[in-house]
Each structure stands twice: as C-alpha cells, then as structure tokens.
Coordinates of N, CA and C in Angstrom, one line a residue:
X1 N 17.7 -18.8 8.7 CA 16.9 -17.7 9.2 C 15.6 -18.2 9.7
X2 N 15.2 -17.8 10.9 CA 14.0 -18.3 11.5 C 13.0 -17.1 11.7
X3 N 11.8 -17.3 11.2 CA 10.8 -16.3 11.4 C 9.8 -16.8 12.4
X4 N 9.5 -15.9 13.4 CA 8.4 -16.2 14.4 C 7.4 -15.1 14.3
X5 N 6.2 -15.5 14.1 CA 5.0 -14.6 14.0 C 4.5 -14.3 15.5
X6 N 4.3 -13.1 15.8 CA 3.7 -12.7 17.1 C 2.2 -12.3 16.7
X7 N 1.5 -11.7 17.7 CA 0.2 -11.3 17.5 C 0.2 -10.1 16.5
X8 N -0.9 -10.0 15.8 CA -1.2 -8.9 14.8 C -0.1 -8.8 13.8
X9 N 0.6 -7.7 13.8 CA 1.6 -7.4 12.7 C 3.0 -7.6 13.1
X10 N 3.3 -8.1 14.3 CA 4.7 -8.2 14.8 C 5.3 -9.5 14.4
X11 N 6.6 -9.3 14.0 CA 7.4 -10.5 13.6 C 8.8 -10.4 14.3
X12 N 9.4 -11.6 14.5 CA 10.8 -11.7 14.9 C 11.5 -12.5 13.8
X13 N 12.6 -12.0 13.4 CA 13.5 -12.7 12.5 C 14.8 -13.0 13.3
X14 N 15.2 -14.3 13.3 CA 16.4 -14.7 14.0 C 17.4 -15.3 13.1
X15 N 18.6 -14.8 13.2 CA 19.8 -15.4 12.4 C 20.9 -15.7 13.4
X16 N 21.1 -16.9 13.6 CA 22.2 -17.4 14.5 C 22.1 -16.7 15.9
X17 N 20.9 -16.6 16.4 CA 20.7 -16.0 17.7 C 20.5 -14.5 17.8
X18 N 20.8 -13.8 16.7 CA 20.6 -12.4 16.6 C 19.2 -12.1 16.1
X19 N 18.6 -11.0 16.6 CA 17.2 -10.8 16.4 C 16.9 -9.5 15.7
X20 N 15.8 -9.5 14.8 CA 15.2 -8.3 14.2 C 13.8 -8.4 14.6
X21 N 13.3 -7.3 15.2 CA 11.8 -7.1 15.4 C 11.2 -6.2 14.3
X22 N 10.0 -6.6 13.9 CA 9.3 -5.8 12.9 C 7.9 -5.5 13.5
X23 N 7.6 -4.2 13.7 CA 6.3 -3.7 14.0 C 5.7 -4.3 15.4
X24 N 6.5 -4.1 16.5 CA 5.9 -4.6 17.8 C 5.0 -3.5 18.3
X25 N 3.7 -3.7 18.2 CA 2.7 -2.7 18.5 C 1.8 -3.1 19.7
X26 N 0.7 -2.3 19.7 CA -0.2 -2.4 20.9 C -1.1 -3.6 20.9
X27 N -1.3 -4.3 19.8 CA -2.1 -5.5 19.7 C -1.2 -6.8 20.0
X28 N 0.1 -6.5 20.3 CA 1.0 -7.6 20.5 C 1.3 -7.7 22.0
X29 N 1.3 -9.0 22.5 CA 1.6 -9.2 23.9 C 3.0 -8.6 24.3
X30 N 3.1 -8.1 25.5 CA 4.3 -7.4 25.9 C 5.5 -8.3 25.6
X31 N 6.5 -7.8 25.0 CA 7.7 -8.5 24.5 C 8.5 -9.0 25.7
X32 N 9.1 -10.2 25.6 CA 10.0 -10.7 26.6 C 11.2 -11.3 25.8
X33 N 12.2 -11.6 26.5 CA 13.4 -12.3 25.9 C 13.9 -11.5 24.7
X34 N 14.1 -10.2 24.9 CA 14.5 -9.3 23.8 C 16.0 -9.2 23.7
X35 N 16.8 -9.8 24.5 CA 18.2 -9.7 24.4 C 18.7 -10.2 23.0
X36 N 19.9 -9.7 22.6 CA 20.5 -10.0 21.4 C 19.7 -9.5 20.2
X37 N 19.1 -8.3 20.3 CA 18.4 -7.7 19.2 C 19.3 -6.7 18.6
X38 N 19.5 -6.8 17.3 CA 20.3 -5.9 16.5 C 19.5 -4.7 15.9
X39 N 18.2 -5.0 15.6 CA 17.5 -3.9 14.9 C 16.0 -4.1 15.1
X40 N 15.3 -2.9 14.9 CA 13.8 -2.9 14.9 C 13.4 -2.1 13.7
X41 N 12.5 -2.7 12.9 CA 11.9 -1.9 11.8 C 10.4 -1.6 12.2
X42 N 10.1 -0.3 12.1 CA 8.7 0.1 12.3 C 8.2 0.7 11.0
X43 N 7.2 0.0 10.4 CA 6.8 0.4 9.0 C 6.1 1.7 9.0
X44 N 5.3 2.1 10.0 CA 4.6 3.3 10.1 C 4.2 3.6 11.5
X45 N 3.6 4.8 11.8 CA 3.5 5.3 13.1 C 2.2 4.8 13.9
X46 N 1.3 4.1 13.3 CA 0.1 3.7 14.0 C 0.4 2.8 15.2
X47 N -0.3 3.0 16.3 CA 0.1 2.3 17.5 C 0.0 0.7 17.4
X48 N -0.8 0.2 16.5 CA -0.8 -1.2 16.4 C 0.5 -1.8 15.8
X49 N 1.4 -0.9 15.4 CA 2.7 -1.3 14.8 C 3.9 -0.9 15.6
X50 N 3.6 0.0 16.6 CA 4.7 0.3 17.6 C 4.1 1.0 18.8
X51 N 4.7 0.8 19.9 CA 4.4 1.6 21.1 C 5.7 1.9 21.9
X52 N 5.7 3.0 22.6 CA 6.9 3.3 23.4 C 7.2 2.1 24.4
X53 N 6.2 1.5 24.9 CA 6.4 0.4 25.9 C 7.1 -0.7 25.3
X54 N 6.7 -1.1 24.0 CA 7.4 -2.2 23.4 C 8.8 -1.8 23.0
X55 N 9.1 -0.6 22.6 CA 10.5 -0.2 22.3 C 11.3 -0.2 23.5
X56 N 10.7 0.2 24.6 CA 11.5 0.3 25.9 C 11.9 -1.2 26.3
X57 N 11.0 -2.1 26.1 CA 11.4 -3.5 26.4 C 12.5 -4.0 25.6
X58 N 12.7 -3.6 24.4 CA 13.8 -3.9 23.6 C 15.1 -3.2 24.0
X59 N 14.9 -1.9 24.2 CA 16.1 -1.0 24.6 C 16.6 -1.4 25.9
X60 N 15.8 -1.9 26.8 CA 16.3 -2.2 28.2 C 17.5 -3.2 28.1
X61 N 17.4 -4.2 27.2 CA 18.5 -5.2 27.1 C 19.4 -4.9 25.9
X62 N 19.1 -3.9 25.1 CA 19.8 -3.7 23.8 C 19.9 -2.2 23.6
X63 N 20.7 -1.5 24.5 CA 20.7 0.0 24.4 C 21.3 0.5 23.1
X64 N 22.0 -0.3 22.4 CA 22.6 0.2 21.1 C 21.8 -0.3 19.9
X65 N 20.6 -0.8 20.1 CA 19.8 -1.4 19.0 C 19.5 -0.2 18.0
X66 N 19.5 -0.6 16.7 CA 19.2 0.3 15.7 C 17.7 0.2 15.3
X67 N 17.1 1.4 15.2 CA 15.6 1.5 15.0 C 15.5 2.2 13.6
X68 N 14.7 1.6 12.7 CA 14.5 2.1 11.4 C 13.0 2.4 11.1
X69 N 12.7 3.5 10.5 CA 11.4 3.8 10.1 C 11.3 5.0 9.2
X70 N 10.2 5.3 8.6 CA 10.1 6.5 7.8 C 10.0 7.7 8.6
X71 N 10.0 8.9 8.0 CA 10.0 10.2 8.7 C 8.9 10.3 9.7
X72 N 7.7 9.8 9.3 CA 6.6 9.9 10.2 C 6.8 9.1 11.5
X73 N 7.5 8.0 11.5 CA 7.8 7.3 12.7 C 8.8 8.1 13.5
X74 N 9.8 8.7 12.9 CA 10.8 9.5 13.6 C 10.1 10.6 14.3
X75 N 9.1 11.2 13.7 CA 8.4 12.3 14.4 C 7.6 11.8 15.5
X76 N 6.9 10.7 15.3 CA 6.0 10.2 16.4 C 6.8 9.6 17.5
X77 N 8.0 9.1 17.3 CA 8.8 8.5 18.3 C 10.0 9.4 18.5
X78 N 9.8 10.7 18.8 CA 10.8 11.7 18.8 C 11.8 11.4 19.9
X79 N 11.4 10.7 21.0 CA 12.4 10.4 22.1 C 13.2 9.2 21.8
X80 N 13.2 8.6 20.7 CA 13.9 7.4 20.4 C 14.8 7.6 19.2
X81 N 16.0 6.9 19.2 CA 17.0 7.1 18.1 C 16.6 6.4 16.8
X82 N 15.6 6.9 16.1 CA 15.1 6.3 14.9 C 15.9 6.8 13.7
X83 N 16.4 5.9 12.9 CA 17.1 6.2 11.7 C 16.1 6.3 10.6
X84 N 15.9 7.4 9.9 CA 14.9 7.6 8.9 C 15.3 6.8 7.6
X85 N 14.4 6.0 7.1 CA 14.7 5.3 5.9 C 13.5 5.6 4.9
X86 N 13.8 5.4 3.6 CA 12.8 5.7 2.6 C 13.0 4.7 1.5
X87 N 12.1 4.7 0.5 CA 12.2 3.8 -0.6 C 13.6 3.9 -1.3
X88 N 14.2 2.8 -1.6 CA 15.5 2.7 -2.2 C 16.7 2.6 -1.3
X89 N 16.4 2.8 0.0 CA 17.5 2.7 1.0 C 17.8 1.3 1.3
X90 N 19.1 1.0 1.6 CA 19.5 -0.3 2.0 C 20.5 -0.1 3.2
X91 N 20.3 -0.9 4.2 CA 21.2 -0.8 5.4 C 21.5 -2.2 5.9
X92 N 22.5 -2.3 6.7 CA 22.9 -3.6 7.3 C 23.0 -3.3 8.8
X93 N 22.4 -4.3 9.6 CA 22.5 -4.3 11.0 C 22.7 -5.7 11.5
X94 N 23.9 -5.9 12.0 CA 24.2 -7.3 12.4 C 24.1 -8.2 11.2
X95 N 23.4 -9.3 11.3 CA 23.3 -10.2 10.1 C 22.2 -9.9 9.2
X96 N 21.6 -8.7 9.4 CA 20.4 -8.4 8.6 C 20.7 -7.3 7.5
X97 N 20.4 -7.7 6.3 CA 20.4 -6.7 5.2 C 18.9 -6.3 5.0
X98 N 18.7 -5.0 5.1 CA 17.3 -4.5 5.0 C 17.2 -3.5 3.8
X99 N 16.3 -3.8 2.9 CA 16.0 -3.0 1.8 C 14.6 -2.4 1.9
X100 N 14.4 -1.2 1.6 CA 13.1 -0.5 1.9 C 12.4 -0.1 0.6
X101 N 11.1 -0.2 0.6 CA 10.2 0.1 -0.6 C 9.0 0.8 -0.1
X102 N 8.4 1.6 -1.1 CA 7.2 2.3 -0.8 C 7.3 3.6 -0.1
X103 N 6.2 4.3 0.0 CA 6.3 5.7 0.6 C 5.1 5.9 1.5
X104 N 3.9 5.5 1.2 CA 2.7 5.9 1.9 C 1.8 4.7 2.3
X105 N 1.1 4.9 3.4 CA 0.1 4.0 3.9 C -1.0 3.9 2.9
X106 N -1.7 2.8 2.8 CA -2.8 2.6 2.0 C -3.9 3.6 2.5
X107 N -4.8 4.1 1.6 CA -5.8 5.0 2.0 C -6.9 4.2 2.8
X108 N -7.3 4.8 3.9 CA -8.3 4.3 4.8 C -9.6 4.9 4.3
X109 N -9.6 6.3 4.3 CA -10.8 7.1 3.8 C -10.2 8.4 3.5
X110 N -10.9 9.1 2.6 CA -10.4 10.4 2.1 C -10.4 11.4 3.3
X111 N -11.1 11.2 4.4 CA -11.1 12.1 5.5 C -9.9 11.9 6.5
X112 N -9.2 10.8 6.3 CA -8.1 10.4 7.2 C -6.8 10.7 6.4
X113 N -5.9 11.5 7.1 CA -4.6 11.8 6.4 C -3.8 10.5 6.1
X114 N -3.1 10.5 4.9 CA -2.3 9.4 4.5 C -0.9 9.6 5.1
X115 N -0.4 8.7 5.8 CA 0.9 8.8 6.5 C 2.0 8.1 5.8
X116 N 3.2 8.3 6.3 CA 4.4 7.6 5.7 C 4.3 6.1 6.1
X117 N 4.8 5.3 5.2 CA 4.9 3.8 5.4 C 6.0 3.3 4.5
X118 N 6.8 2.4 5.0 CA 7.8 1.7 4.2 C 7.6 0.2 4.3
X119 N 7.8 -0.5 3.3 CA 7.9 -2.0 3.3 C 9.4 -2.4 3.4
X120 N 9.6 -3.6 3.9 CA 11.0 -4.0 4.2 C 11.2 -5.4 3.6
X121 N 12.4 -5.6 2.9 CA 12.8 -6.9 2.4 C 14.0 -7.3 3.3
X122 N 13.9 -8.4 4.0 CA 15.0 -8.9 4.9 C 15.8 -10.0 4.2
X123 N 17.1 -9.7 4.1 CA 18.0 -10.7 3.6 C 17.6 -11.3 2.3
X124 N 16.9 -10.5 1.4 CA 16.4 -11.0 0.1 C 15.5 -12.2 0.2
X125 N 14.9 -12.4 1.4 CA 14.0 -13.5 1.6 C 12.6 -13.1 2.0
X126 N 12.5 -12.4 3.1 CA 11.2 -12.0 3.7 C 10.8 -10.6 3.3
X127 N 9.6 -10.5 2.7 CA 9.1 -9.2 2.4 C 7.8 -8.9 3.1
X128 N 7.8 -7.7 3.8 CA 6.6 -7.2 4.5 C 6.4 -5.8 4.1
X129 N 5.2 -5.4 3.6 CA 5.0 -4.1 3.1 C 4.4 -3.1 4.1
X130 N 4.2 -3.6 5.3 CA 3.5 -2.7 6.3 C 2.0 -2.6 5.9
X131 N 1.4 -1.4 6.1 CA 0.0 -1.2 5.7 C -0.1 -0.6 4.3
X132 N 0.3 -1.5 3.4 CA 0.3 -1.1 1.9 C 0.4 -2.3 1.1
X133 N 0.1 -2.2 -0.2 CA 0.3 -3.2 -1.1 C 1.4 -2.9 -2.1
X134 N 2.5 -2.4 -1.6 CA 3.6 -2.0 -2.4 C 4.3 -3.2 -3.0
X135 N 4.5 -3.2 -4.3 CA 5.1 -4.3 -5.0 C 6.6 -3.9 -5.2
X136 N 7.6 -4.6 -4.7 CA 9.0 -4.2 -4.8 C 9.5 -4.5 -6.2
X137 N 9.8 -3.5 -6.9 CA 10.3 -3.6 -8.3 C 11.6 -4.5 -8.4
X138 N 11.6 -5.4 -9.3 CA 12.8 -6.2 -9.5 C 13.1 -7.2 -8.5
X139 N 12.2 -7.5 -7.6 CA 12.4 -8.5 -6.5 C 11.6 -9.7 -6.7
X140 N 12.3 -10.9 -6.6 CA 11.7 -12.2 -6.5 C 11.3 -12.5 -5.1
X141 N 10.1 -12.3 -4.7 CA 9.7 -12.5 -3.3 C 9.6 -13.9 -3.0
X142 N 10.4 -14.3 -2.1 CA 10.4 -15.8 -1.7 C 9.4 -16.0 -0.6
X143 N 9.4 -15.2 0.5 CA 8.4 -15.3 1.6 C 7.7 -14.0 1.8
X144 N 6.4 -14.1 1.8 CA 5.6 -12.9 1.8 C 4.7 -12.9 3.1
X145 N 4.8 -11.8 3.9 CA 3.8 -11.6 4.9 C 2.6 -10.9 4.3
X146 N 1.4 -11.5 4.4 CA 0.2 -11.1 3.7 C -0.8 -10.5 4.7
X147 N -1.1 -9.2 4.6 CA -2.2 -8.7 5.5 C -3.5 -9.3 5.2
X148 N -4.1 -9.9 6.3 CA -5.3 -10.6 6.2 C -6.6 -9.8 6.4
X149 N -6.4 -8.7 7.1 CA -7.6 -7.9 7.5 C -7.1 -6.5 7.9
X150 N -7.9 -5.5 7.6 CA -7.6 -4.1 8.0 C -8.7 -3.2 7.6
X151 N -8.8 -2.0 8.2 CA -9.8 -1.0 7.7 C -9.4 -0.5 6.3
X152 N -8.2 -0.7 5.9 CA -7.8 -0.2 4.6 C -7.7 -1.2 3.4
X153 N -8.3 -2.4 3.7 CA -8.2 -3.4 2.6 C -9.5 -4.1 2.3
X154 N -9.6 -4.7 1.1 CA -10.6 -5.7 0.8 C -9.9 -7.0 0.4
X155 N -10.6 -8.1 0.6 CA -10.0 -9.4 0.4 C -9.6 -9.5 -1.1
X156 N -10.4 -8.8 -2.0 CA -10.0 -8.9 -3.4 C -8.7 -8.3 -3.7
X157 N -8.3 -7.2 -2.9 CA -7.0 -6.6 -3.1 C -5.9 -7.5 -2.6
X158 N -6.2 -8.2 -1.5 CA -5.2 -9.1 -0.9 C -4.9 -10.2 -2.0
X159 N -6.0 -10.8 -2.6 CA -5.8 -11.8 -3.6 C -5.0 -11.3 -4.8
X160 N -5.3 -10.1 -5.3 CA -4.6 -9.5 -6.4 C -3.1 -9.3 -6.0
X161 N -2.9 -8.9 -4.8 CA -1.5 -8.6 -4.3 C -0.7 -9.9 -4.3
X162 N -1.2 -11.0 -3.8 CA -0.5 -12.3 -3.8 C -0.3 -12.8 -5.2
X163 N -1.3 -12.7 -6.1 CA -1.2 -13.1 -7.4 C -0.1 -12.3 -8.2
X164 N 0.0 -11.1 -7.9 CA 1.0 -10.2 -8.6 C 2.4 -10.6 -8.1
X165 N 2.6 -10.9 -6.8 CA 4.0 -11.1 -6.3 C 4.4 -12.5 -6.5
X166 N 3.5 -13.5 -6.6 CA 3.9 -14.9 -6.8 C 4.9 -15.4 -5.8
X167 N 4.6 -15.3 -4.5 CA 5.6 -15.7 -3.5 C 5.8 -17.2 -3.5
X168 N 7.0 -17.7 -3.1 CA 7.2 -19.1 -3.0 C 6.5 -19.6 -1.7
X169 N 6.5 -18.7 -0.7 CA 5.8 -19.0 0.6 C 5.0 -17.8 1.0
X170 N 3.9 -18.0 1.7 CA 3.2 -16.9 2.3 C 2.6 -17.3 3.6
X171 N 2.3 -16.3 4.4 CA 1.7 -16.5 5.7 C 0.9 -15.2 6.0
X172 N -0.2 -15.3 6.9 CA -1.0 -14.2 7.2 C -0.4 -13.3 8.3
X173 N -0.7 -12.1 8.2 CA -0.4 -11.1 9.3 C -1.5 -10.1 9.4
X174 N -1.4 -9.2 10.4 CA -2.3 -8.1 10.5 C -3.8 -8.6 10.6
X175 N -4.0 -9.4 11.6 CA -5.3 -10.2 11.7 C -5.9 -10.1 13.1
X176 N -5.5 -9.2 14.0 CA -6.0 -9.3 15.3 C -7.5 -8.9 15.4
X177 N -8.0 -8.3 14.4 CA -9.4 -7.9 14.4 C -10.3 -9.0 13.9
X178 N -9.8 -10.1 13.5 CA -10.6 -11.2 12.9 C -11.0 -12.2 14.0
X179 N -12.2 -12.7 13.8 CA -12.6 -13.9 14.6 C -12.0 -15.1 14.0
X180 N -12.1 -16.3 14.7 CA -11.6 -17.5 14.1 C -12.2 -17.8 12.7
X181 N -13.5 -17.5 12.6 CA -14.1 -17.7 11.3 C -13.6 -16.8 10.2
X182 N -13.3 -15.5 10.6 CA -12.7 -14.6 9.7 C -11.3 -15.0 9.3
X183 N -10.5 -15.5 10.3 CA -9.2 -16.0 9.9 C -9.2 -17.1 8.9
X184 N -10.1 -18.0 9.1 CA -10.2 -19.2 8.2 C -10.6 -18.7 6.8
X185 N -11.5 -17.8 6.7 CA -11.9 -17.2 5.4 C -10.7 -16.6 4.7
X186 N -10.0 -15.7 5.4 CA -8.9 -15.0 4.8 C -7.8 -16.0 4.4
X187 N -7.5 -17.0 5.3 CA -6.5 -18.0 5.1 C -6.8 -18.8 3.8
X188 N -8.1 -19.1 3.6 CA -8.5 -19.9 2.4 C -8.2 -19.1 1.2
X189 N -8.5 -17.8 1.2 CA -8.3 -17.0 0.0 C -6.8 -16.8 -0.3
X190 N -6.0 -16.5 0.8 CA -4.6 -16.3 0.6 C -3.9 -17.6 0.1
X191 N -4.3 -18.7 0.7 CA -3.8 -20.0 0.3 C -4.0 -20.3 -1.2
X192 N -5.3 -20.0 -1.6 CA -5.6 -20.3 -3.0 C -4.8 -19.4 -4.0
X193 N -4.6 -18.1 -3.6 CA -3.9 -17.2 -4.5 C -2.4 -17.6 -4.5
X194 N -1.9 -18.0 -3.4 CA -0.5 -18.5 -3.3 C -0.2 -19.7 -4.1
X195 N -1.1 -20.7 -4.0 CA -1.0 -22.0 -4.7 C -1.2 -21.9 -6.2
X196 N -1.9 -20.8 -6.6 CA -2.1 -20.7 -8.1 C -0.8 -20.5 -8.8
X197 N 0.2 -20.0 -8.2 CA 1.5 -19.8 -8.8 C 2.5 -20.7 -8.3
X198 N 2.1 -21.8 -7.7 CA 3.1 -22.8 -7.2 C 3.7 -22.6 -5.9
X199 N 3.2 -21.6 -5.1 CA 3.7 -21.3 -3.8 C 3.1 -22.1 -2.7
X200 N 3.6 -22.0 -1.5 CA 3.1 -22.8 -0.4 C 2.6 -21.8 0.7
X201 N 1.4 -22.0 1.3 CA 0.9 -21.2 2.3 C 1.0 -21.8 3.7
X202 N 1.4 -21.0 4.7 CA 1.6 -21.4 6.0 C 0.7 -20.6 6.9
X203 N -0.4 -21.2 7.5 CA -1.3 -20.5 8.3 C -0.8 -20.3 9.8
X204 N 0.3 -19.5 9.9 CA 0.9 -19.4 11.2 C 0.0 -18.7 12.2
X205 N 0.1 -19.2 13.4 CA -0.6 -18.6 14.5 C 0.5 -17.9 15.4
X206 N 0.1 -17.0 16.3 CA 1.1 -16.3 17.2 C 2.0 -17.3 17.9
X207 N 3.3 -17.0 17.9 CA 4.4 -17.8 18.4 C 4.8 -19.0 17.6
X208 N 4.2 -19.2 16.5 CA 4.6 -20.3 15.6 C 5.7 -19.7 14.7
X209 N 6.6 -20.6 14.2 CA 7.8 -20.2 13.5 C 7.9 -21.0 12.2
X210 N 8.7 -20.4 11.3 CA 9.0 -20.9 10.0 C 10.5 -20.8 9.7
X211 N 11.1 -21.8 9.3 CA 12.5 -21.8 8.9 C 12.6 -21.4 7.4
X212 N 13.3 -20.3 7.1 CA 13.4 -19.8 5.8 C 14.8 -20.1 5.2

C-alpha cells in the first residue's frame, strides 16, 4: 500500500494501481491522473477538505466511484452520490477496507456551529481523524496522519494526541496555513511525541510518498 501526501489535508492511497482519495479540497492543487479510483472519503464539509471541482475531476474518469462522508457532507454535496457513514460503520471499496470513527468536528469557537466529522482507518494501517482528535477504540494505529495546524487546535493537543495513540509511523497533514518556519516547529513536536513511544516520523511534503 502506497500513501501519497498532497497539499493540505488531501491524501492518495494506492493498492496495486487502485486509488482512494481522502479530503481533496480547495487548498489542494487541481487533481490529475485520477483514473482507477475506487473511492473518495470526505471527512467533513469544509471546503479545504472537498470541493465540487475536485470531485468532478475524479468522477470524469471514474463515474462509478464510491464517495463516503458523514451526513453533513451528503447535505453539502447534494448533487453527488455520497454514501453516508458514521462511527462504527465498515465498508469495502475495491481493495480498500474502510472503518469509520468519531462524530463531530473539533470546536473552533462557541460562536461557530459544530459540524459532522468522521475519521477513517484504511486497511487497518492508516488512520486519519479529519478535523478532530478522535481516538479509535481498540485500534493499534500503525500509521497516523497528524494535523499540524488549524484554527481548532493547539500544538499541546497535537502532542497529547500522538502520545495517546502511540503510532508506529506518523506524518504531518493539514498544514497549508503554515510558513516554512511553522512547519519545522510543528514537525519537531510531532517527531518528538512519535519517537517517545518508539515510532518513526516522516516529514512528508506534497507529492512525497510512503510505502506502508
């Protein structure tokens, strides 16, 4: 299984040439080479995690692609065939086994409504919680996508999250708002938290890949 990090929160998982996209949003360069896509997971409805234009680029070459997201995504993307998923659901799409966790986006501020959000575990290997710090009960997280920056987090929460999950591997995501100096600061903290429990940190940049 090959993981490729795109800009911000978008990821591609490839198994034997079949693809899964996760959160292709507005901070991610227009998708290309989308053929052979079996599934798309959208963790929540915010535009930095999905846009109609990005979905259209996938659907152009994969009209039967399966799109998964919580109820809020289905409402926001009403013109698309979104299969609603929630915590506890498990589905298969091509070579991908997807298990879903969590219910809500992390709180940004009390004045801002809290929307639906799901985390996804891919093939019992890669875990990405979307915009939340959901800890998947009973799961040994092998590879963790760690949010590096957002209006809804503090770096202390990121550190505690990594320490709690004890991943074997971690890499940063959700970092488009960071400068180079900001990336290096966050990476240093995520690396330290990962290594405290014997894991390995990979400071992936956009278009870099990791074999899982």
